[in-house]
Coordinates of C-alpha atoms and ligand atoms in Angstrom, one line a residue:
M107 CA -3.6 41.1 21.7
N108 CA -0.7 38.8 22.6
Y109 CA 1.0 36.2 20.6
L110 CA 2.1 33.6 23.2
S111 CA 1.1 30.4 21.5
I112 CA -0.1 28.8 18.3
K113 CA -3.5 28.9 20.1
D114 CA -3.6 32.6 19.5
I115 CA -3.8 32.0 15.7
D116 CA -7.6 32.4 15.0
N117 CA -7.3 31.2 11.3
L118 CA -4.0 29.6 10.3
S119 CA -4.6 29.3 6.6
Y120 CA -5.5 32.9 6.4
W121 CA -2.6 34.1 8.4
V122 CA -0.3 32.0 6.1
K123 CA -1.8 33.5 3.0
E124 CA -1.5 37.0 4.4
A125 CA 2.1 36.2 5.3
I126 CA 2.9 35.2 1.8
A127 CA 1.3 38.4 0.3
L128 CA 3.5 40.3 2.8
K129 CA 6.6 38.5 1.6
K130 CA 5.8 39.9 -2.0
D131 CA 5.5 43.5 -0.7
P132 CA 7.1 43.7 2.6
L133 CA 7.2 47.4 2.9
K134 CA 3.5 48.0 2.0
Y135 CA 2.5 48.7 5.7
Q136 CA 5.5 51.0 6.6
D137 CA 3.2 53.6 8.2
L138 CA 1.5 51.0 10.4
G139 CA 4.3 51.1 12.9
K140 CA 5.6 54.5 12.5
N141 CA 6.7 56.0 15.8
K142 CA 6.0 52.7 17.6
T143 CA 8.8 50.8 19.5
I144 CA 9.2 47.0 19.9
G145 CA 11.4 45.9 22.8
L146 CA 13.2 42.5 22.1
L147 CA 14.3 40.9 25.5
F148 CA 16.6 38.0 25.1
F149 CA 17.3 35.8 28.0
N150 CA 19.0 33.2 25.7
N151 CA 21.0 33.3 22.5
S152 CA 19.5 33.7 19.1
L153 CA 20.5 34.4 15.5
R154 CA 17.2 34.0 13.4
T155 CA 14.8 35.2 15.9
R156 CA 16.8 38.2 16.8
L157 CA 17.5 39.5 13.2
S158 CA 14.2 38.4 11.7
T159 CA 12.0 40.0 14.3
Q160 CA 14.0 43.2 14.0
K161 CA 13.6 43.0 10.2
A162 CA 9.9 42.4 10.5
A163 CA 9.4 45.4 12.8
M164 CA 11.4 47.6 10.5
N165 CA 9.4 46.4 7.4
L166 CA 6.4 47.7 9.5
G167 CA 8.2 51.0 10.3
M168 CA 8.7 50.1 13.8
D169 CA 12.0 51.0 15.9
P170 CA 13.4 47.9 17.6
I171 CA 15.3 48.1 20.9
V172 CA 17.3 44.8 21.8
M173 CA 18.2 44.0 25.2
N174 CA 20.1 40.8 26.2
F175 CA 18.7 40.2 29.6
G176 CA 21.0 37.2 30.3
N177 CA 24.1 39.3 30.7
E178 CA 23.0 42.9 30.6
G179 CA 19.9 43.2 32.5
W180 CA 19.3 43.1 36.4
A181 CA 18.6 39.5 37.5
L182 CA 14.9 39.3 37.7
E183 CA 12.7 37.7 40.4
F184 CA 9.5 36.1 39.2
E185 CA 7.8 34.7 42.4
D186 CA 5.5 36.9 44.2
G187 CA 5.9 37.5 47.9
T188 CA 9.7 36.6 47.8
I189 CA 12.2 38.3 50.3
M190 CA 14.5 39.4 47.8
D191 CA 17.8 39.3 49.9
Q192 CA 19.7 36.9 47.5
G193 CA 21.0 37.4 43.9
K194 CA 17.8 38.8 42.2
S195 CA 17.9 42.6 42.0
E196 CA 14.5 43.5 40.4
H197 CA 11.0 42.0 40.4
V198 CA 9.3 41.3 37.1
K199 CA 6.4 43.4 38.3
E200 CA 8.4 46.6 38.1
A201 CA 10.5 45.6 35.1
A202 CA 7.5 44.7 32.9
Q203 CA 5.6 47.8 33.8
V204 CA 8.8 49.9 33.2
I205 CA 9.6 48.4 29.8
S206 CA 5.8 49.0 28.9
Q207 CA 6.5 52.6 29.2
F208 CA 9.4 52.5 26.6
C209 CA 7.8 50.0 24.3
D210 CA 4.5 49.5 22.4
V211 CA 5.2 45.8 22.0
I212 CA 7.5 43.5 24.1
A213 CA 8.9 40.4 22.6
I214 CA 10.6 37.8 24.9
R215 CA 12.8 34.8 24.4
A216 CA 13.2 32.7 27.7
F217 CA 14.0 29.1 27.2
A218 CA 13.0 26.2 29.5
S219 CA 15.3 25.5 32.4
L220 CA 15.0 21.7 31.6
T221 CA 15.6 21.3 35.6
D222 CA 12.2 22.4 37.0
K223 CA 9.4 20.9 35.0
E224 CA 6.7 22.5 37.0
K225 CA 8.1 26.1 36.5
D226 CA 8.8 25.4 32.9
L227 CA 5.4 24.1 32.0
A228 CA 3.9 27.2 33.9
E229 CA 5.9 29.4 31.5
E230 CA 7.2 31.4 34.4
V231 CA 8.9 34.2 32.5
L232 CA 6.4 34.6 29.7
T233 CA 3.4 34.4 31.9
A234 CA 4.8 37.0 34.3
F235 CA 5.6 39.4 31.5
A236 CA 2.1 38.8 30.1
K237 CA 0.6 39.5 33.5
Y238 CA 2.4 42.7 34.4
A239 CA 3.1 44.3 30.9
T240 CA 0.6 46.9 29.9
V241 CA 1.4 46.5 26.2
P242 CA 1.1 43.4 23.9
V243 CA 3.7 40.5 24.4
V244 CA 5.0 38.2 21.7
N245 CA 6.7 34.9 22.4
M246 CA 10.1 34.5 20.7
E247 CA 10.4 31.1 22.2
S248 CA 9.4 30.2 25.7
S249 CA 9.9 27.1 27.8
V250 CA 7.0 25.4 26.0
E251 CA 6.2 27.0 22.7
H252 CA 8.0 28.7 19.7
P253 CA 5.0 29.9 17.8
L254 CA 6.9 32.3 15.5
Q255 CA 8.8 29.4 14.2
A256 CA 5.9 27.2 13.8
L257 CA 4.1 29.9 11.8
A258 CA 7.1 30.3 9.7
D259 CA 7.1 26.5 9.2
A260 CA 3.4 26.6 7.9
I261 CA 4.3 29.5 5.6
T262 CA 7.2 27.3 4.2
M263 CA 5.1 24.3 3.7
E264 CA 2.4 26.3 1.9
E265 CA 5.1 27.6 -0.4
F266 CA 6.3 24.1 -1.2
K267 CA 2.9 22.4 -1.1
V268 CA 2.2 19.1 -3.0
P269 CA -0.9 18.6 -5.0
H270 CA -2.3 16.1 -2.7
K271 CA -2.9 15.8 1.1
P272 CA 0.7 15.8 2.4
K273 CA 2.4 13.4 4.7
V274 CA 4.4 15.3 7.3
V275 CA 6.8 13.6 9.6
L276 CA 8.3 15.1 12.7
S277 CA 11.4 13.1 13.4
W278 CA 13.6 13.3 16.6
A279 CA 17.3 13.1 15.9
P280 CA 20.4 12.7 18.1
H281 CA 22.1 15.6 19.8
P282 CA 24.8 15.7 22.4
K283 CA 23.1 18.5 24.5
A284 CA 19.8 18.5 26.3
L285 CA 17.4 20.7 24.0
P286 CA 14.0 22.0 25.0
H287 CA 10.7 20.8 23.6
A288 CA 9.3 24.1 22.4
V289 CA 9.9 23.8 18.7
A290 CA 8.4 20.3 18.6
N291 CA 5.5 21.3 20.6
S292 CA 4.6 24.4 18.6
F293 CA 5.1 22.4 15.3
I294 CA 2.8 19.6 16.5
E295 CA 0.0 22.2 17.6
M296 CA 0.5 23.9 14.1
M297 CA 0.1 20.6 12.3
Q298 CA -2.9 19.6 14.3
K299 CA -4.6 22.6 12.5
Q300 CA -3.6 21.4 9.1
D301 CA -5.3 18.8 6.7
A302 CA -2.3 16.4 6.7
D303 CA -1.2 12.9 7.4
F304 CA 1.0 13.8 10.4
V305 CA 3.3 11.4 12.1
I306 CA 5.8 12.0 14.9
T307 CA 8.6 9.5 15.2
H308 CA 11.3 9.1 18.0
P309 CA 12.9 6.4 20.0
E310 CA 11.0 5.0 22.9
G311 CA 11.5 7.2 26.0
Y312 CA 11.4 10.5 24.0
E313 CA 7.6 10.7 24.2
L314 CA 6.6 14.4 24.4
N315 CA 3.9 15.9 26.6
S316 CA 0.7 14.0 26.0
E317 CA -1.3 17.0 26.5
V318 CA 0.4 18.5 23.4
V319 CA 0.6 15.2 21.3
K320 CA -3.2 14.5 22.0
D321 CA -4.2 12.0 19.3
S322 CA -1.3 12.6 16.7
T323 CA 0.2 9.4 15.4
V324 CA 3.4 8.3 17.0
E325 CA 5.6 5.7 15.1
Y326 CA 8.7 4.3 16.9
D327 CA 10.0 2.9 13.6
Q328 CA 11.7 6.0 12.0
E329 CA 12.1 4.2 8.4
K330 CA 8.5 3.2 8.5
A331 CA 7.4 6.7 9.4
F332 CA 9.4 8.1 6.5
E333 CA 7.6 6.0 3.9
N334 CA 5.8 8.2 1.3
A335 CA 6.6 11.3 3.3
D336 CA 6.3 14.7 1.6
F337 CA 8.0 16.7 4.5
I338 CA 10.5 15.5 7.0
Y339 CA 10.8 18.0 9.8
T340 CA 13.7 17.2 12.1
K341 CA 14.4 18.3 15.6
N342 CA 16.1 17.0 18.6
W343 CA 14.4 17.3 22.1
S344 CA 15.4 15.9 25.5
S345 CA 13.3 13.4 27.5
F346 CA 10.0 14.9 28.8
N347 CA 9.3 12.0 31.2
E348 CA 12.9 12.0 32.6
Y349 CA 12.7 15.8 32.4
G350 CA 15.6 17.4 30.6
K351 CA 17.6 14.3 30.3
V352 CA 19.6 13.1 27.2
I353 CA 18.5 9.4 27.5
S354 CA 20.0 8.3 24.2
Q355 CA 22.3 9.7 21.4
D356 CA 21.3 6.9 19.1
K357 CA 23.4 7.8 16.0
T358 CA 21.1 5.6 13.7
W359 CA 18.4 8.2 14.1
M360 CA 20.5 10.7 12.2
I361 CA 18.8 11.9 8.9
T362 CA 20.7 10.5 5.9
A363 CA 20.0 10.2 2.2
D364 CA 19.2 6.5 2.6
K365 CA 16.4 7.5 4.9
M366 CA 15.3 10.4 2.6
A367 CA 15.1 7.8 -0.3
K368 CA 12.2 6.1 1.6
T369 CA 10.1 9.2 1.3
K370 CA 8.2 10.7 -1.7
N371 CA 11.1 12.9 -2.6
A372 CA 10.4 14.8 0.7
K373 CA 11.6 18.2 1.4
F374 CA 13.9 18.4 4.6
M375 CA 13.1 21.0 7.2
H376 CA 14.8 22.0 10.3
C377 CA 14.4 25.3 12.4
L378 CA 18.2 25.8 12.7
P379 CA 20.7 26.0 14.2
V380 CA 21.6 22.4 13.2
R381 CA 24.7 20.3 14.0
R382 CA 25.8 18.9 10.6
N383 CA 26.6 15.0 10.7
V384 CA 24.9 14.7 14.0
V385 CA 21.3 15.6 13.4
V386 CA 21.5 15.5 9.6
A387 CA 24.1 14.3 7.1
D388 CA 25.8 16.9 4.8
E389 CA 24.3 15.0 1.8
V390 CA 20.9 15.9 3.0
L391 CA 21.2 19.3 4.2
D392 CA 23.2 20.4 1.2
S393 CA 20.7 18.5 -1.2
E394 CA 18.0 20.4 -3.4
N395 CA 15.4 19.0 -1.2
S396 CA 16.6 21.0 1.8
I397 CA 14.4 24.0 2.2
V398 CA 16.0 25.2 5.6
I399 CA 17.3 28.5 4.3
E400 CA 13.9 29.6 2.9
Q401 CA 12.2 28.3 6.2
A402 CA 14.6 30.6 8.1
N403 CA 13.8 33.5 5.6
N404 CA 10.1 33.0 6.3
R405 CA 10.9 33.9 10.2
T406 CA 10.6 37.5 9.0
Y407 CA 7.1 37.1 7.5
S408 CA 5.7 35.0 10.4
A409 CA 6.9 37.9 12.8
Q410 CA 5.7 40.6 10.4
I411 CA 2.1 39.1 10.1
V412 CA 2.0 38.8 13.9
L413 CA 3.2 42.3 14.6
K414 CA 0.9 43.7 11.9
K415 CA -2.1 42.0 13.5
I416 CA -1.1 43.4 16.9
L417 CA -0.5 47.0 15.5
E418 CA -3.9 46.8 13.6
K419 CA -5.7 46.1 17.0
Ligands
CP78 N1 15.1 28.8 14.9 C1 15.6 29.8 15.8 O1 14.7 30.1 16.7 O2 16.8 30.2 15.6 P1 17.5 31.1 16.6 O3 17.7 30.3 18.0 O4 18.9 31.3 16.1 O5 16.8 32.3 16.9

């Protein structure tokens, strides 16, 4: 069993309930991972994913090995049939098989390049590891998806659920750097499995991949989108059509208390890290309605439920 995508969740509400039960008794399955090793391979930076996935593995009795591929590993080649006479020292074909001898599960973080749309959409790194590894592979954020984050988001929304069908808004917010689409994509795919009034809001030009958005509602007027919302989930992403470009840093899209006042006392969510007073004003992030810290805490239990299911297989 691999966990590469939200599509790998067979029953979201059941997984969420199981994760919440695990959170109440995190060490209950300590024997499940005894004498098993998880290799966490990072091609990019991380705080939450790195620590929460290690914590989840340790809660299950596993031994984590962490490797920062970006600056510690041999530069990997991913294309088949290449003449490797340039900078790449090792082919993923050998690397994935070798790592599989040391690890019972391999987890990988490899962000989008945001320069080569075709390769990013093909999930070059994740797909290659899934192809050549002989053990289960977990996605810790790839070029297209961040399914551990979206599962943590679902757990968090269940914990803060409202007594009616919720209105959930995914809002773009400005950011000085070009950021990937993975968090937004997985959040959308997760919301499409929920019984909710789900609205995506962003400036024109920031349309996400239509194959992900499908028939989800898109509202270009942010304040209109916020009306009666129960959850505001904020995230920046770069342009998908003008691939990887920052086409606007419109500061009027920052999340402020005035905007939150349009909602139905909505909870504020963000996957973190977040730039204060660029993406969201201090007054919102520091408010009682901000649940970003508990959202980050739930990264442990999203990883733990995924690892538990893999170990049980
Ligand atoms: N949300 C998230 O994935 O955080 P890190 O990038 O710090 O792991």
